[in-house]
XYZ file of C-alpha atoms in Angstrom:
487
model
C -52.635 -58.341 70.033
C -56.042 -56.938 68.462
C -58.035 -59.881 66.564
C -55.250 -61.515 64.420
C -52.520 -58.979 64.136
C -49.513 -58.831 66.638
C -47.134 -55.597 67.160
C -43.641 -56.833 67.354
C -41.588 -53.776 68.786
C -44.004 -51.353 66.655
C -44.267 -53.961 63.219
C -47.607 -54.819 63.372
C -47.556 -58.737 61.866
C -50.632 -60.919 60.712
C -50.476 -64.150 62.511
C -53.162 -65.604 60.146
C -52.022 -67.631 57.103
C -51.795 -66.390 53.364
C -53.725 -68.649 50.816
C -54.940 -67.709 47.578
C -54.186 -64.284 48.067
C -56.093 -63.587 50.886
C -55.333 -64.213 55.239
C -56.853 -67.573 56.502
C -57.278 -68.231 60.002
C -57.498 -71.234 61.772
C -59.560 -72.294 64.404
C -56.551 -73.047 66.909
C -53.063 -71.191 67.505
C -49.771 -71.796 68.967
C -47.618 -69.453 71.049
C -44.833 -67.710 69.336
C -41.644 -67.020 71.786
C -39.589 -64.561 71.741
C -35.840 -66.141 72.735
C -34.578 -62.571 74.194
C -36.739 -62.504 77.809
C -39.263 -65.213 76.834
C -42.185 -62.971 76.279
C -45.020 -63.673 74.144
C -44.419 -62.812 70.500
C -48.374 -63.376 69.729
C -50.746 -66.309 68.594
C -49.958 -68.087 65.466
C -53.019 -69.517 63.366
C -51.915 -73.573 63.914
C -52.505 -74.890 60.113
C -54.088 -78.665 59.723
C -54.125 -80.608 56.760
C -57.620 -78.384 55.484
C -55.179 -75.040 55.250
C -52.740 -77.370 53.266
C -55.430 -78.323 50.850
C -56.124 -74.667 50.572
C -52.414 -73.816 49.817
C -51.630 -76.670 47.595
C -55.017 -76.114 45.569
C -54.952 -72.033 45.782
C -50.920 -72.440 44.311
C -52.021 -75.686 42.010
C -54.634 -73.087 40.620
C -52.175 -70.209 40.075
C -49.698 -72.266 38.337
C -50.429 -71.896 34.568
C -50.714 -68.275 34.271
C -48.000 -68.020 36.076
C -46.251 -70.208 34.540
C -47.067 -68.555 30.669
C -45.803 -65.288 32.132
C -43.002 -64.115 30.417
C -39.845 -64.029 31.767
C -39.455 -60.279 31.764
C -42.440 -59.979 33.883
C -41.649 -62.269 36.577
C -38.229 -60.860 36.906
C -39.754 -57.225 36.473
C -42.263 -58.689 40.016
C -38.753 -60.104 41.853
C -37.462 -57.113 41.639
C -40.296 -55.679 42.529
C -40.315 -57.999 45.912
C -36.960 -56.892 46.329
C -37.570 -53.109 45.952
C -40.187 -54.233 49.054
C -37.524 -55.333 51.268
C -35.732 -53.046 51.231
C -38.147 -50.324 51.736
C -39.061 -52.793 55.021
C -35.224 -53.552 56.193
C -35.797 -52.359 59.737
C -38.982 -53.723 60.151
C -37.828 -57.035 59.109
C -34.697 -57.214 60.823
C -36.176 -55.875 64.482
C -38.894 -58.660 64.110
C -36.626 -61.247 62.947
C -34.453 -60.404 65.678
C -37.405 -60.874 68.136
C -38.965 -64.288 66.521
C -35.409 -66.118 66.624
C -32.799 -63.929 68.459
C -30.217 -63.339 66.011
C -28.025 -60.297 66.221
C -30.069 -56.905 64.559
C -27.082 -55.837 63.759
C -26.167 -58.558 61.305
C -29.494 -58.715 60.382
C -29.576 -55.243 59.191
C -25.853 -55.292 57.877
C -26.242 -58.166 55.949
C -29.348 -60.575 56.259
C -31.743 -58.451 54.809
C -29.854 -57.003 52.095
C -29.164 -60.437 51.181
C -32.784 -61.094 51.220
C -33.324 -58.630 48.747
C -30.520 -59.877 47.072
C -31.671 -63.136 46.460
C -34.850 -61.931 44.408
C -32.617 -59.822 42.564
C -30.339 -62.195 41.099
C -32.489 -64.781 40.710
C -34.770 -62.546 38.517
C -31.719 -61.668 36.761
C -30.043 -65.014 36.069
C -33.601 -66.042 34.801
C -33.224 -63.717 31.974
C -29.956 -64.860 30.988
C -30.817 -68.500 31.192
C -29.700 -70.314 28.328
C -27.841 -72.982 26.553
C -26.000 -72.829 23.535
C -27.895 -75.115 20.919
C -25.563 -77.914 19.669
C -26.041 -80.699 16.425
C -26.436 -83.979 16.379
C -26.491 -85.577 12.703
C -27.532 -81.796 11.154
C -30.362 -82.157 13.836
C -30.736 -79.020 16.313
C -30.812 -79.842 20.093
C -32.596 -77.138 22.124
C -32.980 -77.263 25.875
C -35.548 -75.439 27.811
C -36.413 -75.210 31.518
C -40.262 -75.787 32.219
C -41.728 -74.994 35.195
C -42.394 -77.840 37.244
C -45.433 -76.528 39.323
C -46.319 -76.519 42.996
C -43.366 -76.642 45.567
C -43.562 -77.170 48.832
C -40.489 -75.091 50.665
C -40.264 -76.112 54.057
C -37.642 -73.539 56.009
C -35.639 -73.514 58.921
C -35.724 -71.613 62.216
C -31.952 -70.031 62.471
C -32.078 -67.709 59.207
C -35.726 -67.870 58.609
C -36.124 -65.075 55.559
C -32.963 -65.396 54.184
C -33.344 -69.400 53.849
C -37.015 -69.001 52.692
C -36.320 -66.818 49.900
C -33.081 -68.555 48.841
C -35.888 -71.433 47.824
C -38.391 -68.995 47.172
C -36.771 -66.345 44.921
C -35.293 -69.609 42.346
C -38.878 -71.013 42.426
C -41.042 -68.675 41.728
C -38.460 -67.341 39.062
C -38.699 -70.646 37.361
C -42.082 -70.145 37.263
C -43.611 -72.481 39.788
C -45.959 -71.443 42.107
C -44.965 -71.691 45.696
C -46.732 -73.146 49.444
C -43.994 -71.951 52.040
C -44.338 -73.647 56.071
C -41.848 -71.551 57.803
C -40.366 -73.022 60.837
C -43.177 -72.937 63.958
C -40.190 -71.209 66.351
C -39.741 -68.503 63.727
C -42.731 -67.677 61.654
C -43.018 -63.889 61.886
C -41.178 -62.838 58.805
C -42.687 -65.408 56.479
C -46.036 -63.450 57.042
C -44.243 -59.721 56.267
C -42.868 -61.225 53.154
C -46.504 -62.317 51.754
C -47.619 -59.047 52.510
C -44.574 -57.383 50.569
C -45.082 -59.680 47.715
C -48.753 -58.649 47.423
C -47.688 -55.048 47.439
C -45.007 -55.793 45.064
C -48.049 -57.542 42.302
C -47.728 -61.133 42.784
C -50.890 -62.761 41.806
C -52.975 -64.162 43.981
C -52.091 -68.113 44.811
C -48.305 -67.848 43.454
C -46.953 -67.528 47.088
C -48.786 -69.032 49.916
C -47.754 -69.311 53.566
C -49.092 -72.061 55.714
C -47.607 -71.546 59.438
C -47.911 -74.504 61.902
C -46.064 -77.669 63.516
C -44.290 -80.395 60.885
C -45.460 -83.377 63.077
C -48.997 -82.433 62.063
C -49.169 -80.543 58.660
C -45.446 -81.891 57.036
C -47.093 -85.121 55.357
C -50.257 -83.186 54.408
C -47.436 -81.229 52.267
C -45.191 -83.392 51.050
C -47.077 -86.684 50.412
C -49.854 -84.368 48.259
C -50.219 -85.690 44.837
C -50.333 -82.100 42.935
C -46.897 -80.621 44.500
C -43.965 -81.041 42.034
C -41.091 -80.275 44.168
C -39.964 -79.960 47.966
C -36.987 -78.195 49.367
C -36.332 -78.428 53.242
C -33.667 -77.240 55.016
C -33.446 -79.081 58.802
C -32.565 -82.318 60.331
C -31.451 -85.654 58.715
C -34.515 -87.189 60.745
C -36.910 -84.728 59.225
C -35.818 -85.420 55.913
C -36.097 -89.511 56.094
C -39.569 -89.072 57.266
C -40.293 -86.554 53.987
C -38.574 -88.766 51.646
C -40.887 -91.494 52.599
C -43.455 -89.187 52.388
C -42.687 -87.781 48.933
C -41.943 -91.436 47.922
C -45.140 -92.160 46.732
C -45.556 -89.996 44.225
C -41.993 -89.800 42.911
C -41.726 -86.127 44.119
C -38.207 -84.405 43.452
C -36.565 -83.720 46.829
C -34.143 -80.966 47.483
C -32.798 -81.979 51.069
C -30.532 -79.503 53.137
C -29.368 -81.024 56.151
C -26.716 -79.544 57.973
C -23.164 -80.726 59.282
C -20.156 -81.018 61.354
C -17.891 -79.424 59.803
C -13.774 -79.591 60.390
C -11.629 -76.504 60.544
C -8.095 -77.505 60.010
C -4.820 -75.504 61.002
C -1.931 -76.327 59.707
C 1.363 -75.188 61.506
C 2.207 -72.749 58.734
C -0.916 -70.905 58.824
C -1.027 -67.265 59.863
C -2.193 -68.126 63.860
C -3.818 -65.242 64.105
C -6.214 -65.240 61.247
C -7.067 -68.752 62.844
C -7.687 -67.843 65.745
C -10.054 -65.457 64.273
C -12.174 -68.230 61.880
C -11.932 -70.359 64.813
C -13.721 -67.932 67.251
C -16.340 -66.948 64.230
C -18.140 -70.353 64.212
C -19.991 -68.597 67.444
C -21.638 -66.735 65.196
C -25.551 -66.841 65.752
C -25.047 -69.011 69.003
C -23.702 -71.604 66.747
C -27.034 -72.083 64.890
C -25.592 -71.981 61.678
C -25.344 -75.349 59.674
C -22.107 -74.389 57.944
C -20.105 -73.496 61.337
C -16.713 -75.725 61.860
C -17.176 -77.009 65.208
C -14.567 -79.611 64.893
C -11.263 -77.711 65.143
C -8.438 -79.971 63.970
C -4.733 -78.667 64.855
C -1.512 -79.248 64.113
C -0.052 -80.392 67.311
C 2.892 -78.528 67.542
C 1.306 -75.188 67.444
C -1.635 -76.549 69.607
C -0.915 -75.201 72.717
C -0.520 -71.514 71.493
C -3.526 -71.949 69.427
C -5.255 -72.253 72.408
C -3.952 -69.576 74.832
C -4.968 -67.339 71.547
C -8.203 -68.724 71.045
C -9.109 -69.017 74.964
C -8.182 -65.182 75.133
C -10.082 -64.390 71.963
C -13.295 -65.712 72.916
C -13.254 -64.837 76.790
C -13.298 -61.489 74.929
C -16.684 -62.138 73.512
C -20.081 -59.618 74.747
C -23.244 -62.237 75.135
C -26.321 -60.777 75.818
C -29.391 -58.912 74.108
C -29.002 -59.175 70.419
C -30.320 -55.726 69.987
C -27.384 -54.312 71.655
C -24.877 -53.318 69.019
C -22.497 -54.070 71.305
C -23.510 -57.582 71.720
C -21.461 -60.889 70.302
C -23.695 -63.595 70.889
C -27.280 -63.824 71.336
C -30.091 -66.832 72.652
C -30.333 -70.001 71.726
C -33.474 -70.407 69.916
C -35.505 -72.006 72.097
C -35.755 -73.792 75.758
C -35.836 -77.077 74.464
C -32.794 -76.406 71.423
C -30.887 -74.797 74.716
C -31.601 -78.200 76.377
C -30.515 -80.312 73.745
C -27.189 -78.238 73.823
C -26.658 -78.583 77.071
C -27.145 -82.859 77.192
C -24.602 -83.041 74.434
C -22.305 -80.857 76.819
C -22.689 -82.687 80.160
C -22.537 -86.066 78.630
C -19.335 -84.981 76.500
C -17.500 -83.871 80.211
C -18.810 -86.963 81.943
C -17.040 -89.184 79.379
C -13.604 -87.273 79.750
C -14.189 -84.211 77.536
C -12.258 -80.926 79.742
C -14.478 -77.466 79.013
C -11.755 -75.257 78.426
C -14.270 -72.316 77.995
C -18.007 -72.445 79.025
C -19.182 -75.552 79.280
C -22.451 -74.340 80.916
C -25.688 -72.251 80.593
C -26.412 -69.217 81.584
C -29.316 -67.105 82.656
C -32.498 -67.037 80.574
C -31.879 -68.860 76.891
C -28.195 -67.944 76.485
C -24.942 -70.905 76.245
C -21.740 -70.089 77.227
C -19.763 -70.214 74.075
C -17.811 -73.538 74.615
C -14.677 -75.226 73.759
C -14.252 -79.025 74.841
C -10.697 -80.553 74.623
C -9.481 -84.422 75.274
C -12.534 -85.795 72.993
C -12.410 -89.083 70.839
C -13.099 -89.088 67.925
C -15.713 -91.674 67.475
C -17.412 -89.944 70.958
C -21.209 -88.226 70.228
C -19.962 -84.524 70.870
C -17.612 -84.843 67.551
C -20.329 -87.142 65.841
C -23.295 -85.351 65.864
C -24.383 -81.920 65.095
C -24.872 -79.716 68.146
C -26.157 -76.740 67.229
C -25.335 -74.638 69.496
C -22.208 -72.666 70.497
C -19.621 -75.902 71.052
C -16.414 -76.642 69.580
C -14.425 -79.277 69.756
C -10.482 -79.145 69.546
C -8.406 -82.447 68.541
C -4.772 -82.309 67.429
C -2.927 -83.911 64.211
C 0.585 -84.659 63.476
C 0.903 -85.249 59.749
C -1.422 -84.260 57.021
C -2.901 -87.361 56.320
C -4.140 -87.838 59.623
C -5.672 -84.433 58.990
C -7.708 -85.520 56.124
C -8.718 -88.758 57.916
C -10.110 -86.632 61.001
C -11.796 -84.185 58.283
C -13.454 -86.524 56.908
C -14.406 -89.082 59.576
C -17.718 -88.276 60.281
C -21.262 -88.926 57.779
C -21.752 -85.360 57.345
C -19.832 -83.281 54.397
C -21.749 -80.173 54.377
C -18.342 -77.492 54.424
C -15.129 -77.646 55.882
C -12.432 -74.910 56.603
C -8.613 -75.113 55.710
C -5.934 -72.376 57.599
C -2.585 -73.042 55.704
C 0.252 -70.887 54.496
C 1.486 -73.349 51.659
C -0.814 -72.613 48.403
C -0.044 -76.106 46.934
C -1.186 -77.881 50.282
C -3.989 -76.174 50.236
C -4.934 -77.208 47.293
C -3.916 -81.071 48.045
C -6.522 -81.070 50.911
C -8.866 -79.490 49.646
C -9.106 -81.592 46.773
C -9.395 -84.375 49.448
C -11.935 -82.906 51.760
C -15.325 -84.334 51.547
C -17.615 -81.469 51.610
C -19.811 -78.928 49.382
C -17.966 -76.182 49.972
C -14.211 -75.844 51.312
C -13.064 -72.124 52.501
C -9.693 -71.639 52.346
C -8.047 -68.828 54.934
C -11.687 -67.596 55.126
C -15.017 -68.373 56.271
C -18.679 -67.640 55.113
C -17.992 -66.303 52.006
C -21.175 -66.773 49.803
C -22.165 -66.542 45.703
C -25.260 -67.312 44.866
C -23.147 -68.146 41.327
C -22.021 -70.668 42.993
C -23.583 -74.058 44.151
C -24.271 -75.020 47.445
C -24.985 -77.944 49.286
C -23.291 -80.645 51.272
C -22.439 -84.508 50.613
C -23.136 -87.754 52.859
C -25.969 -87.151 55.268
C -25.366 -83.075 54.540
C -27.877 -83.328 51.480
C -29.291 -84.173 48.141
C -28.679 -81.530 45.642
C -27.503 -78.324 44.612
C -28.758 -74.998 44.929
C -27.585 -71.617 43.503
C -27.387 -70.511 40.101
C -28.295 -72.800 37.215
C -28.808 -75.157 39.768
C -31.297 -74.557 41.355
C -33.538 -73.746 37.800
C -32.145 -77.229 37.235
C -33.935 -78.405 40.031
C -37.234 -76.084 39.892
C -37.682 -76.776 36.143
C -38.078 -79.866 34.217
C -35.513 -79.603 31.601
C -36.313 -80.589 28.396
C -34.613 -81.479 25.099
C -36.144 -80.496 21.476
C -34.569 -82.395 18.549
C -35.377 -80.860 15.189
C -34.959 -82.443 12.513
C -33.255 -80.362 9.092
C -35.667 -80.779 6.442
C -39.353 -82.340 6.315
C -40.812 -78.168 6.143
C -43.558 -77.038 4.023
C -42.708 -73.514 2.508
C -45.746 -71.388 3.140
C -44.277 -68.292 1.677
C-alpha cells in the first residue's frame, strides 16, 4: 500500500472516501480482510460523524442542479456509468472476489454485467416514466415524480456492487443526489465505482461514498435532518435501530431485511430438478438473503429426495473462489463463520442429525450442511443463518405445507417444485412472501418488484417502484377554463 491507495491482485483501489467530488481521508483506518487466506486487503479511511457532515452537505449541495437536469442527460450519464463498468468488469469482479469471497466466476458471468445493467435500465425506464393523465369533473389530473433529495443507501456485505447500485442506479435516476456507506467487510468496490462515475461525468457531490463501521457513523446518517430517503439492505436489528433513528424527522425508509425462506416439493414434482434448486441455495456460501434454507417435503418421496440430494451436494468443489472449478467459496468473515457455526452446534445438541457437514473447515470455509429431525418452532428453522445450512422437514398433505411455509416472521421468497399447474398456483397464491419461484430459482426482472413481507421488509423496489419511492409524487389538478388569451 503506497499513501492511500491499495493494489488488490494488480487493481490499484483508493481506500480514502469520496465527498464532494474529491478523496477525503480520515485520520484513523480499519483493516480490510480478505476471506480467501486472511491477508490484508489494505487500510480503510474509518469515517466519523465529520465525513458524514461532509457527505450529507457535499450531496445536500449538489441536489438542485441535479435535480433540474433533464432527464435525457441523467440517463445519457447512467449509461455512461454503465459503459464504465463494463470497460472495468475484470477489475471489479477480481477485487470483489477478494473483499468478500464470492465466486469470480459468477462475478464475471453475471454480477457485473448486472451491475451495468442496473444503470442501464434504470436510465431507460426514467425516460419512459409516465402516467396517463385522467379527468375529474373536466379537470386534468397530472402526476409527476419529484426528486426527493439526499439518500442515504446503506449496503450489504454479500453482493456489495450489485446491491449498491440496485439503490444507487433508481436514485440518482430520480434525480436525488446520493451518500452511499458500503458495508465495512466489503468496501473495495464502492470506491472503483466513484471513480468510474467521475470518469463517466457525474458532477461533483451527486455520489458520495463514506466507508466506515454502522455502530459509529449509521445515526450520523440516518437521523440527519437534510437526507430525504434511506434504503438499507441487512439485519432486522439494524433496521429497528435506523427506524428510530430516521423517526425523528419523518424520513422515508426503504428496509431490506432478509429471510428464511421455504422450498416446497411436492410428490409430483420432477425429483430431479429439485434436487437441483435444493442444492443451489449453497450458492455464495449461503450468503444470499433469498436462499430457501427450509426444505419442506412431501413425505413419501422424502427418503429418495435425500439419497439424491446427499449425492448431489457431496459432489460439490469448496475451495478458492478464483478457481473456476470451485463450488463454494468463504464465509465472509471469522466472526459471520462463527455465528454459523453456534446456530449449527446448538441445532445438533437439541436433536438436529447433520446429514451432510455439520462442521467447519480449514481457514473461513463451512461445510455445506443439511440438518434433519428439527422442530419447527427450534432456532435453526427460526432464524436466518446465513451461511450454508439447510434444514429438511417432511409434510403429508398440502395444507400442512402451507402452514410450515409460512410459519415463521420472515416472508422475503419462497420456492414451489410441483408437477400440477393448478396446485401451483393454489399455493402460491397462499404463500406469504415477495416473490414465489415456481420450478425455478433466482430468476430476476428489475420490471418486476422486489421485496419481502413480515420482518423481510418495508417496500418495494424495481421498476416504477422504486421512482415511487425516490420521488415525491405529486398530483396537478387543472382546472378547464379561468385562462387569459394572450394571443
Amino acid at each position: 500500500m503506497t499513501d492511500h491507495l491499495t493494489t488488490v491482485a494488480g487493481v490499484a483501489v483508493d481506500t480514502r472516501h469520496w465527498i464532494g467530488g474529491r478523496r477525503v481521508a480520515s485520520a484513523d483506518t480499519f483493516t480490510d480482510v480478505s476471506p480467501i487466506d486472511g491477508s490484508t486487503l489494505g487500510e480503510i479511511s474509518r469515517g466519523t460523524e465529520t465525513e458524514t457532515a461532509q457527505a450529507v452537505a457535499a450531496a445536500k449541495a449538489a441536489f438542485p442542479a441535479w435535480a433540474a437536469t433533464s432527464r435525457a442527460e441523467r440517463a445519457r450519464i447512467l449509461h455512461a456509468i454503465a459503459d464504465g463498468v463494463e470497460k472495468r468488469l475484470e477489475d471489479l469482479a477480481v477485487v470483489e472476489t477478494h473483499d468478500n469471497g464470492a465466486l469470480l466466476r459468477s462475478h464475471r458471468r453475471g454480477v457485473m454485467p448486472r451491475v451495468a445493467h442496473n444503470f442501464r435500465f434504470f436510465a431507460d425506464r426514467l425516460l419512459t416514466l409516465d402516467h396517463e393523465d385522467f379527468e375529474t369533473r373536466g379537470h386534468t389530473n397530472r402526476v409527476g415524480w419529484d426528486p426527493a433529495g439526499p439518500c442515504v443507501l446503506i449496503t450489504p456485505w454479500n453482493a456489495p456492487l450489485m446491491l449498491a447500485t440496485w439503490k444507487v442506479a433508481p436514485a440518482l435516476a430520480a434525480g436525488n443526489t446520493v451518500v452511499l456507506k458500503p458495508a465495512e467487510w466489503s468496501p473495495l468496490t464502492a470506491s472503483l465505482l466513484a471513480d468510474i462515475a467521475a470518469a463517466a461525468g457525474l458532477p461533483a457531490g451527486v455520489l458520495n461514498v463514506v466507508q466506515g463501521y454502522g455502530a459509529e457513523i449509521g445515526d450520523a446518517l440516518t437521523s440527519h435532518p437534510d437526507v430525504r430517503r434511506i434504503s438499507f439492505t441487512g439485519s432486522v436489528p439494524t433496521a429497528r435501530r435506523i427506524a428510530e433513528s430516521a423517526a425523528a424527522n419523518l424520513t422515508p425508509l426503504s428496509l431490506e431485511l432478509g429471510g428464511k425462506s421455504p422450498l416446497l416439493v411436492f410428490a409430483d414434482a420432477d425429483l430431479d430438478l429439485a434436487v437441483d434448486l435444493a442444492v443451489e441455495q449453497y450458492d455464495n456460501a449461503g450468503q444470499v438473503c433469498l436462499a430457501a434454507t427450509r426444505l419442506l417435503v412431501e413425505e413419501s418421496i422424502a427418503e429418495e429426495f435425500t439419497r439424491r440430494f446427499v449425492e448431489k451436494a457431496s459432489g460439490l468443489r469448496q475451495g478458492d473462489p478464483r478457481d473456476e472449478a470451485t463450488d463454494i467459496g468463504p464465509t465472509i468473515h471469522l466472526r459471520q463463520l462463527e455465528k454459523v457455526d453456534g446456530f449449527v452446534r446448538r441445532a445438533i445438541a437439541a436433536g438436529a442429525r447433520a446429514v451432510v457437514g455439520g462442521h467447519r473447515k480449514d481457514g473461513r470455509y463451512y461445510a455445506p450442511t443439511l440438518l434433519t429431525e428439527v422442530a419447527q418452532d427450534s432456532e435453526i428453522v427460526q432464524e436466518e443463518v446465513f451461511g450454508p445450512v439447510l434444514t429438511l422437514q417432511t409434510f403429508t398433505t398440502e395444507e400442512e405445507a402451507v402452514r410450515l411455509a409460512d410459519d415463521t416472521r420472515f416472508g422475503l421468497a419462497a420456492t414451489l417444485a410441483t408437477g400440477d399447474r393448478e396446485r401451483a398456483e393454489r399455493v402460491a397464491g397462499r404463500l406469504v412472501a415477495g416473490t414465489v419461484w415456481v420450478n425455478c430459482f433466482f430468476v430476476r426482472d428489475l420490471r418486476a418488484p422486489f421485496g419481502g413481507s413480515r420482518h423481510s421488509g418495508v417496500g418495494r423496489e424495481g421498476g416504477t417502484w422504486s421512482f415511487d419511492f425516490y420521488c415525491d409524487l405529486k398530483n396537478t389538478v387543472t382546472a378547464p377554463k379561468g385562462w387569459k388569451d394572450h394571443g
